[in-house]
Structure formats: C-alpha cells, structure tokens
PDB file of C-alpha atoms in Angstrom:
ATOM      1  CA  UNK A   1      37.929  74.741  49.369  1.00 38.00           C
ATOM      2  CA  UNK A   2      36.655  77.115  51.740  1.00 42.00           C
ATOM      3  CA  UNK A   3      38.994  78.568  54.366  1.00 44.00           C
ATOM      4  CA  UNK A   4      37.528  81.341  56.025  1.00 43.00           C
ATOM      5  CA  UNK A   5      36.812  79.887  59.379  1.00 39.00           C
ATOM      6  CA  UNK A   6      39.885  78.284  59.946  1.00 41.00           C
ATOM      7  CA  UNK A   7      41.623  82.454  59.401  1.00 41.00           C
ATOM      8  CA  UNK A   8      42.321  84.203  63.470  1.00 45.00           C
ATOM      9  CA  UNK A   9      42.247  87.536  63.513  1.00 52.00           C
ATOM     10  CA  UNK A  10      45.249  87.734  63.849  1.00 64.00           C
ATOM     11  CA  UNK A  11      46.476  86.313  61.027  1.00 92.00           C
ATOM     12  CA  UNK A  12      47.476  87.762  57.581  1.00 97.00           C
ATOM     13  CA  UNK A  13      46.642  86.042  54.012  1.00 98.00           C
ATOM     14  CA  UNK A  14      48.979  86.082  51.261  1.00 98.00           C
ATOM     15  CA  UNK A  15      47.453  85.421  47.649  1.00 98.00           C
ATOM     16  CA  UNK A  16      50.037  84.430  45.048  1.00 98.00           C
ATOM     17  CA  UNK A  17      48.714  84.416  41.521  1.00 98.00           C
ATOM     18  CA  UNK A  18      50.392  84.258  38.003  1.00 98.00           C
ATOM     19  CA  UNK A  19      49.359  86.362  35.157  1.00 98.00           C
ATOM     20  CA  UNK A  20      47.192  84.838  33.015  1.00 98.00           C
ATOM     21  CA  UNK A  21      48.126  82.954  29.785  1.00 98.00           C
ATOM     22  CA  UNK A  22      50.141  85.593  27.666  1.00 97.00           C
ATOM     23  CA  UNK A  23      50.073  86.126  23.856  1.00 98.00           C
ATOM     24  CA  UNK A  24      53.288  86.424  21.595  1.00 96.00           C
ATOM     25  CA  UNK A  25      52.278  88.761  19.050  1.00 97.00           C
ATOM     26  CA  UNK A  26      56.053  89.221  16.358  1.00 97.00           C
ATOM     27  CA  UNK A  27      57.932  92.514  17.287  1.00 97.00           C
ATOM     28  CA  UNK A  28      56.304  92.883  21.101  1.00 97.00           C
ATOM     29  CA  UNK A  29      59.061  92.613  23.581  1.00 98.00           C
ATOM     30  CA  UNK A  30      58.301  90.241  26.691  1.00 97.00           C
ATOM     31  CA  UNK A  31      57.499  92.992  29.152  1.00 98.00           C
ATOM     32  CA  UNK A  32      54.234  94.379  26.264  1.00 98.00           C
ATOM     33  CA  UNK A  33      53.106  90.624  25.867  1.00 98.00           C
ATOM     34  CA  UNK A  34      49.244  91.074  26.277  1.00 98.00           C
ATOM     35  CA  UNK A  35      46.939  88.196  27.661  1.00 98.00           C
ATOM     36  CA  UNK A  36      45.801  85.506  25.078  1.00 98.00           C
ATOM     37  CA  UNK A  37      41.912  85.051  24.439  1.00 98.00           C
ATOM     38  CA  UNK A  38      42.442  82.184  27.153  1.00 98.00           C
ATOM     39  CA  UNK A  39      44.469  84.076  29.818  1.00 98.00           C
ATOM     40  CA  UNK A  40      41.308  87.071  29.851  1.00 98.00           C
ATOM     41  CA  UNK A  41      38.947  84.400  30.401  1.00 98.00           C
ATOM     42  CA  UNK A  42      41.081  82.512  33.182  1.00 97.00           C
ATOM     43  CA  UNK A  43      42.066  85.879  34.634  1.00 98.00           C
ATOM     44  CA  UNK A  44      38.526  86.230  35.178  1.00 98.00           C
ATOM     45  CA  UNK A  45      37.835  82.893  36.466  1.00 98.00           C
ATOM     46  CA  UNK A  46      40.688  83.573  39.119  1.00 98.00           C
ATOM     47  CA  UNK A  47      38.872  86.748  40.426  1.00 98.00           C
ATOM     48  CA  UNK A  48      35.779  84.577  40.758  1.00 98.00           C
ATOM     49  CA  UNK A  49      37.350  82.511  42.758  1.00 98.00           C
ATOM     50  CA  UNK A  50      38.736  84.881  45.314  1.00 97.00           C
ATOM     51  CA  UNK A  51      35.902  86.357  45.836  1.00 96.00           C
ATOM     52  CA  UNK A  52      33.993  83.246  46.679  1.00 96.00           C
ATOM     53  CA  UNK A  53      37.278  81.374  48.460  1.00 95.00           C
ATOM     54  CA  UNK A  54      39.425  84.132  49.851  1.00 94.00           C
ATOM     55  CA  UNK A  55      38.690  87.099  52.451  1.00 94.00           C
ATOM     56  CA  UNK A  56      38.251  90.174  50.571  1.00 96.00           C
ATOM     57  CA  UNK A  57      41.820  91.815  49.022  1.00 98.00           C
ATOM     58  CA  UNK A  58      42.802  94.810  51.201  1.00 98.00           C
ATOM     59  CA  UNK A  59      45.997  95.602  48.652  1.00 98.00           C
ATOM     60  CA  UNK A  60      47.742  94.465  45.457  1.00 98.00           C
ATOM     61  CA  UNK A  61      51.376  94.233  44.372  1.00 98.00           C
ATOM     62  CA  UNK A  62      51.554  93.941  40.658  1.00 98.00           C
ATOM     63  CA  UNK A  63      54.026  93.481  38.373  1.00 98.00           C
ATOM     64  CA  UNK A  64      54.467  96.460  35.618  1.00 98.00           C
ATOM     65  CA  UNK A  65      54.252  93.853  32.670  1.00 98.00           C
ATOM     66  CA  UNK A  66      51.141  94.197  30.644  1.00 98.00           C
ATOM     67  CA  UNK A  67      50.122  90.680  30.973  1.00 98.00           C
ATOM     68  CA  UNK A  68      50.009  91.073  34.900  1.00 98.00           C
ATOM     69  CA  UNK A  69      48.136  94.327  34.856  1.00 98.00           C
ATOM     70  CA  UNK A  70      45.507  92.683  32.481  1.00 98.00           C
ATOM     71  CA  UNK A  71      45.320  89.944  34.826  1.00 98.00           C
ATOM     72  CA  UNK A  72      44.067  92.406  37.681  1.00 98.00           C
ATOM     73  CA  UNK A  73      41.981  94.093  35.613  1.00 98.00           C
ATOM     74  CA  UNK A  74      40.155  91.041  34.343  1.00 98.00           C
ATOM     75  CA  UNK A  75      40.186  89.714  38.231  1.00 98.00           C
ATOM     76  CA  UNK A  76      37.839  92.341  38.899  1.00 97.00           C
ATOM     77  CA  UNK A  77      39.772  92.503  42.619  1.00 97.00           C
ATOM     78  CA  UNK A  78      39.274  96.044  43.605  1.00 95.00           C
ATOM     79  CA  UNK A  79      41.758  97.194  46.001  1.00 97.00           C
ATOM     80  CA  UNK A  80      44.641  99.869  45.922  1.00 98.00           C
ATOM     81  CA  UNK A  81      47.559  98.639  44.203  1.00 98.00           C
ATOM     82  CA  UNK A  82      51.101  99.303  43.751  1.00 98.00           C
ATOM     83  CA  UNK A  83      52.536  98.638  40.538  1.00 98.00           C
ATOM     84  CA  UNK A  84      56.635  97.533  41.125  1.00 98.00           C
ATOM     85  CA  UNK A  85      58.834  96.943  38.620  1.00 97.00           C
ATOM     86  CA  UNK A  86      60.965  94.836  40.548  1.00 97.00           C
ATOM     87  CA  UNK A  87      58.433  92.243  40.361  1.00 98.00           C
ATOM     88  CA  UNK A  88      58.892  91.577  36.977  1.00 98.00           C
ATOM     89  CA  UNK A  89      61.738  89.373  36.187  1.00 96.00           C
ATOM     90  CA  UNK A  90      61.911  88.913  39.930  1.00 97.00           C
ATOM     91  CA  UNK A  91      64.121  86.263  42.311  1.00 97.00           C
ATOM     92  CA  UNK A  92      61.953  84.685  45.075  1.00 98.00           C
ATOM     93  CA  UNK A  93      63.820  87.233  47.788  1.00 97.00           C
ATOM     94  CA  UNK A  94      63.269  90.667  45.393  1.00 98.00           C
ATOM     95  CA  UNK A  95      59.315  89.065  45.850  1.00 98.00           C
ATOM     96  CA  UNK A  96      59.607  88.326  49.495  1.00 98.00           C
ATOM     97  CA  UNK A  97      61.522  91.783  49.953  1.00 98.00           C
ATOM     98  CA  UNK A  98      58.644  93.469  48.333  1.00 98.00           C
ATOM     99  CA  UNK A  99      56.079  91.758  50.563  1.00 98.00           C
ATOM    100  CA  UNK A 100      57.653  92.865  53.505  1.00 98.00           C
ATOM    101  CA  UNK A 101      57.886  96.449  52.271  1.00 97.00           C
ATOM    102  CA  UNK A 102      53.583  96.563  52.053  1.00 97.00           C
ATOM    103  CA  UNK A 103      53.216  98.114  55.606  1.00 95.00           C
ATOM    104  CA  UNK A 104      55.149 101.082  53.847  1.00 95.00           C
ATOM    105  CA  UNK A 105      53.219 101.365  50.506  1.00 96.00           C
ATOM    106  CA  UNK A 106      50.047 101.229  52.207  1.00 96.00           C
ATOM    107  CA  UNK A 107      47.995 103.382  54.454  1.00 92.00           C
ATOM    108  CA  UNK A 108      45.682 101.380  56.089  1.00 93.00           C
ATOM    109  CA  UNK A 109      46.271  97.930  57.394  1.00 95.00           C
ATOM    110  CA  UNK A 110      46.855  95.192  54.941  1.00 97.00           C
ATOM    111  CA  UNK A 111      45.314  91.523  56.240  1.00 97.00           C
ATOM    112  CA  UNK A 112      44.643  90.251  52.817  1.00 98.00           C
ATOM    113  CA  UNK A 113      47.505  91.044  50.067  1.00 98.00           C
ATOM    114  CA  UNK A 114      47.108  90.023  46.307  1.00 98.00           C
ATOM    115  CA  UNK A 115      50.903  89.481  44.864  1.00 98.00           C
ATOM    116  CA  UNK A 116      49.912  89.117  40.401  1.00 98.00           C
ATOM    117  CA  UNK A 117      53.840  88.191  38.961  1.00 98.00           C
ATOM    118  CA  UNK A 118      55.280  85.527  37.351  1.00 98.00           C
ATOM    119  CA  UNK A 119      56.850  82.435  37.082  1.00 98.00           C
ATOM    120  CA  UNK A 120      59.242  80.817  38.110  1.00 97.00           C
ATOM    121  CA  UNK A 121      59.313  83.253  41.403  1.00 98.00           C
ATOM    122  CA  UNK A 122      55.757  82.763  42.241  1.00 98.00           C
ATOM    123  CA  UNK A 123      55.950  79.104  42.781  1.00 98.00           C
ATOM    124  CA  UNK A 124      59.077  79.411  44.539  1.00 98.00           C
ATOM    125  CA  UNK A 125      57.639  81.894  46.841  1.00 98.00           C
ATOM    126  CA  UNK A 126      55.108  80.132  47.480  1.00 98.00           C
ATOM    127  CA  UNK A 127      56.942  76.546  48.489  1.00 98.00           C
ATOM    128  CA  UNK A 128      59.901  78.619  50.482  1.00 98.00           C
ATOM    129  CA  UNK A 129      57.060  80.757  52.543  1.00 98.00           C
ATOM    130  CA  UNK A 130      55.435  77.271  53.306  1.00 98.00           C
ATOM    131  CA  UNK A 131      56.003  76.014  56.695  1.00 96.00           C
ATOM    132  CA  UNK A 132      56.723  72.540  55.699  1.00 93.00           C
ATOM    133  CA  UNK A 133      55.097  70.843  59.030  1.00 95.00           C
ATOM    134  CA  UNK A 134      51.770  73.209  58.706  1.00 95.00           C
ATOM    135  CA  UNK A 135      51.374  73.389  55.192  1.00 97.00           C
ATOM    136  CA  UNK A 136      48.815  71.199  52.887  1.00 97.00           C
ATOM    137  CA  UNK A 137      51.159  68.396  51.623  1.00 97.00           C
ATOM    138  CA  UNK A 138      48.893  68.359  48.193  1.00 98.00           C
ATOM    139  CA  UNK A 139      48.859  71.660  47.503  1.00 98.00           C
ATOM    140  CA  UNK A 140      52.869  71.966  48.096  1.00 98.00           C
ATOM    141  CA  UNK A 141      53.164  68.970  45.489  1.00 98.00           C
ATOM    142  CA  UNK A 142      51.211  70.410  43.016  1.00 98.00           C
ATOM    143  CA  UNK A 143      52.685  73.532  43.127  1.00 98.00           C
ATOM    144  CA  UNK A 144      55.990  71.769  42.622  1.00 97.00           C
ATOM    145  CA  UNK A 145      54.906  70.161  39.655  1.00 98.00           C
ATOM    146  CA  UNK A 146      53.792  73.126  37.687  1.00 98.00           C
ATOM    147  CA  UNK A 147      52.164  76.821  38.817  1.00 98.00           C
ATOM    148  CA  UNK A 148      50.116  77.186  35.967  1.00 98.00           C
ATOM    149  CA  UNK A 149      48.989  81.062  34.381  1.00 98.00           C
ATOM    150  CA  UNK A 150      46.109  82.242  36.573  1.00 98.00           C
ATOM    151  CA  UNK A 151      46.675  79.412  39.414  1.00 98.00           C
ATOM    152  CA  UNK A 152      46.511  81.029  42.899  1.00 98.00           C
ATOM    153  CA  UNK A 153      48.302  79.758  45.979  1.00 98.00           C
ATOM    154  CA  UNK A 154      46.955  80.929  49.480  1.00 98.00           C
ATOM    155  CA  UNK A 155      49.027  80.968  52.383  1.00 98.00           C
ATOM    156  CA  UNK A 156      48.291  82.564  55.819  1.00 97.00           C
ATOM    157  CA  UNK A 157      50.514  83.724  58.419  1.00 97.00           C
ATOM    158  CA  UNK A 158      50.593  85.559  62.338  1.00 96.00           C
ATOM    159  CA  UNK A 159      53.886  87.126  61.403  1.00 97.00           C
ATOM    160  CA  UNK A 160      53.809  91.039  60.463  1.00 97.00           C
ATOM    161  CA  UNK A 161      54.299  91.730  56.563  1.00 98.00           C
ATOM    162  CA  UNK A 162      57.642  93.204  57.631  1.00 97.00           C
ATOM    163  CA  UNK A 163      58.708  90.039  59.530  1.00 97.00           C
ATOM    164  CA  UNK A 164      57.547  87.473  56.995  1.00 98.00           C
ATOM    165  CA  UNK A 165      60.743  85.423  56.225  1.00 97.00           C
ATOM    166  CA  UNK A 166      60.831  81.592  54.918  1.00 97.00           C
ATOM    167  CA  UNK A 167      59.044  78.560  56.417  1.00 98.00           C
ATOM    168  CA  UNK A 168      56.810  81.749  58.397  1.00 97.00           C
ATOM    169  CA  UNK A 169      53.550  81.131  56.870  1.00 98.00           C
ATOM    170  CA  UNK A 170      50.878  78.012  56.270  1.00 97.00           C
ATOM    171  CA  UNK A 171      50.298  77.318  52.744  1.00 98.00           C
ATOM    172  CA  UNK A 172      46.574  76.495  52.991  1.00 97.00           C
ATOM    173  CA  UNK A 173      45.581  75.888  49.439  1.00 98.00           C
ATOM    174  CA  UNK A 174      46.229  75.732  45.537  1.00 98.00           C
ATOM    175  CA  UNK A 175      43.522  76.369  42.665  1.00 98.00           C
ATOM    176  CA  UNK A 176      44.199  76.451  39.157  1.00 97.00           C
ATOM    177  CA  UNK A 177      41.424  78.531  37.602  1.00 95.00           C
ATOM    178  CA  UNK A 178      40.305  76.863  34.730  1.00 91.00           C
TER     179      UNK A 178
END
C-alpha cells in the first residue's frame, strides 16, 4: 500500500524491519548466525519493497549480529549506516533510546530512518511508538500476532528523532515480505 502522498514535509518515517530468517549452523554462537537460503531471498524481497512503498532511506541503524548485517546487504538500501551493538539483544527503550540518538550519528538530516534488529523488540517498538487513535487498527493486530523475519512496519511521525517517545508516531502500515 502506497503511502507517499499522505507523508508532510514535515514529517519523519520510521522503518522497522527484522533480520531475515537466520540459519543455525552446530558450534556458531547466536550473535554469528548467518541468514538461511530463505532469509537472503526475503531480505531481498524486503528491499524491493521499500523502494517501491517507502520514501527513499536517508540512514540505517543496524544491529552488529551477522544475520542483521546480511539483511541490509541483501536489501540493497543504500544509505550510511551505523552499526550499534546495543541493538542486539535490545529492550524496546535501548531501541527507542537509539532512535532518538540519530540526529547525533548523522550529518545530514535524517527524514527516512531504516532500524534492521530483532525480535521481540521490534514488534514492541513498533506497537508502543503507535499512536493508538491514529494508527492502522490492522496493521497494529497483525503485528501483535507475530512480526515475522524480514516483515517491515512503517510508522511516521512530526516529532524530532530526539523527541520521539511512546504513542508519538502513526503506524501507517505492515508488510511481510514474502
């Protein structure tokens, strides 16, 4: 679904995607998993998508894990990116925290911001960003239900990165690349 007109210029985008599907190869510790055969395909499908759905990416926050920096890469998103370790193994408010530290990392203005980490902060995130009265009712339930690897969640908001606290943005839509 198609957003782009509805976006001010004055607002900000947030895109909230999980790694793709991970691998478990015996004797690699969590953080090393690589992407399965199915999460580099996904991964990819994701990247298609946000380039046909989403305004273009001005910055990335990625988690240091493998399987979250092979999701980027396969994404094909080009954009400067911070790795941050804190992202891995995260809370929803180390997340949020790190969100509202992007003015900092960056040196030009960030209106689009890719966010690639994991569950079960991402859907979190997501649902306590989500202005409850503005938000798309669907996309809120499905995202309760189940984030799935290489799903992406869309929100927009007017509030500076810095400022962005919960209920402060409009969760606009949910796609599970697939």
């Amino acid at each position: 679904m198609p957003y782009g007109d509805t976006v001010s210029d004055l607002s900000r985008t947030l895109l909230l995607l999980r790694h793709g599907k991970s691998d478990y190869p015996p004797g690699v510790s969590d953080h090393e998993r690589p992407l399965a055969p199915r999460g580099v395909r996904e991964a990819a499908l994701a990247g298609d998508w946000l380039r046909a759905h989403a305004p273009a990416v001005d910055a990335v926050l990625c988690s240091t894990a493998v399987r979250t920096r092979q999701t980027l890469e396969r994404t094909g998103i080009e954009a400067p990116v911070e790795y941050v370790d804190r992202l891995y193994e995260a809370v929803p408010g180390t997340v949020i925290d790190e969100i509202n530290r992007t003015s900092s990392r960056f040196p030009s203005e960030v209106r689009t911001l890719l966010v690639v980490g994991h569950e079960p902060a991402i859907s979190s995130v997501a649902l306590g960003l989500a202005d409850d009265e503005s938000s798309n009712g669907d996309a809120a339930e499905q995202i309760s239900i189940k984030f799935p690897t290489s799903a992406i969640a869309v929100l927009r908001t007017s509030l500076p990165w810095a400022d962005l606290t919960l209920g402060g943005a409009t969760l606009v839509t949910f796609h599970v690349a697939r």
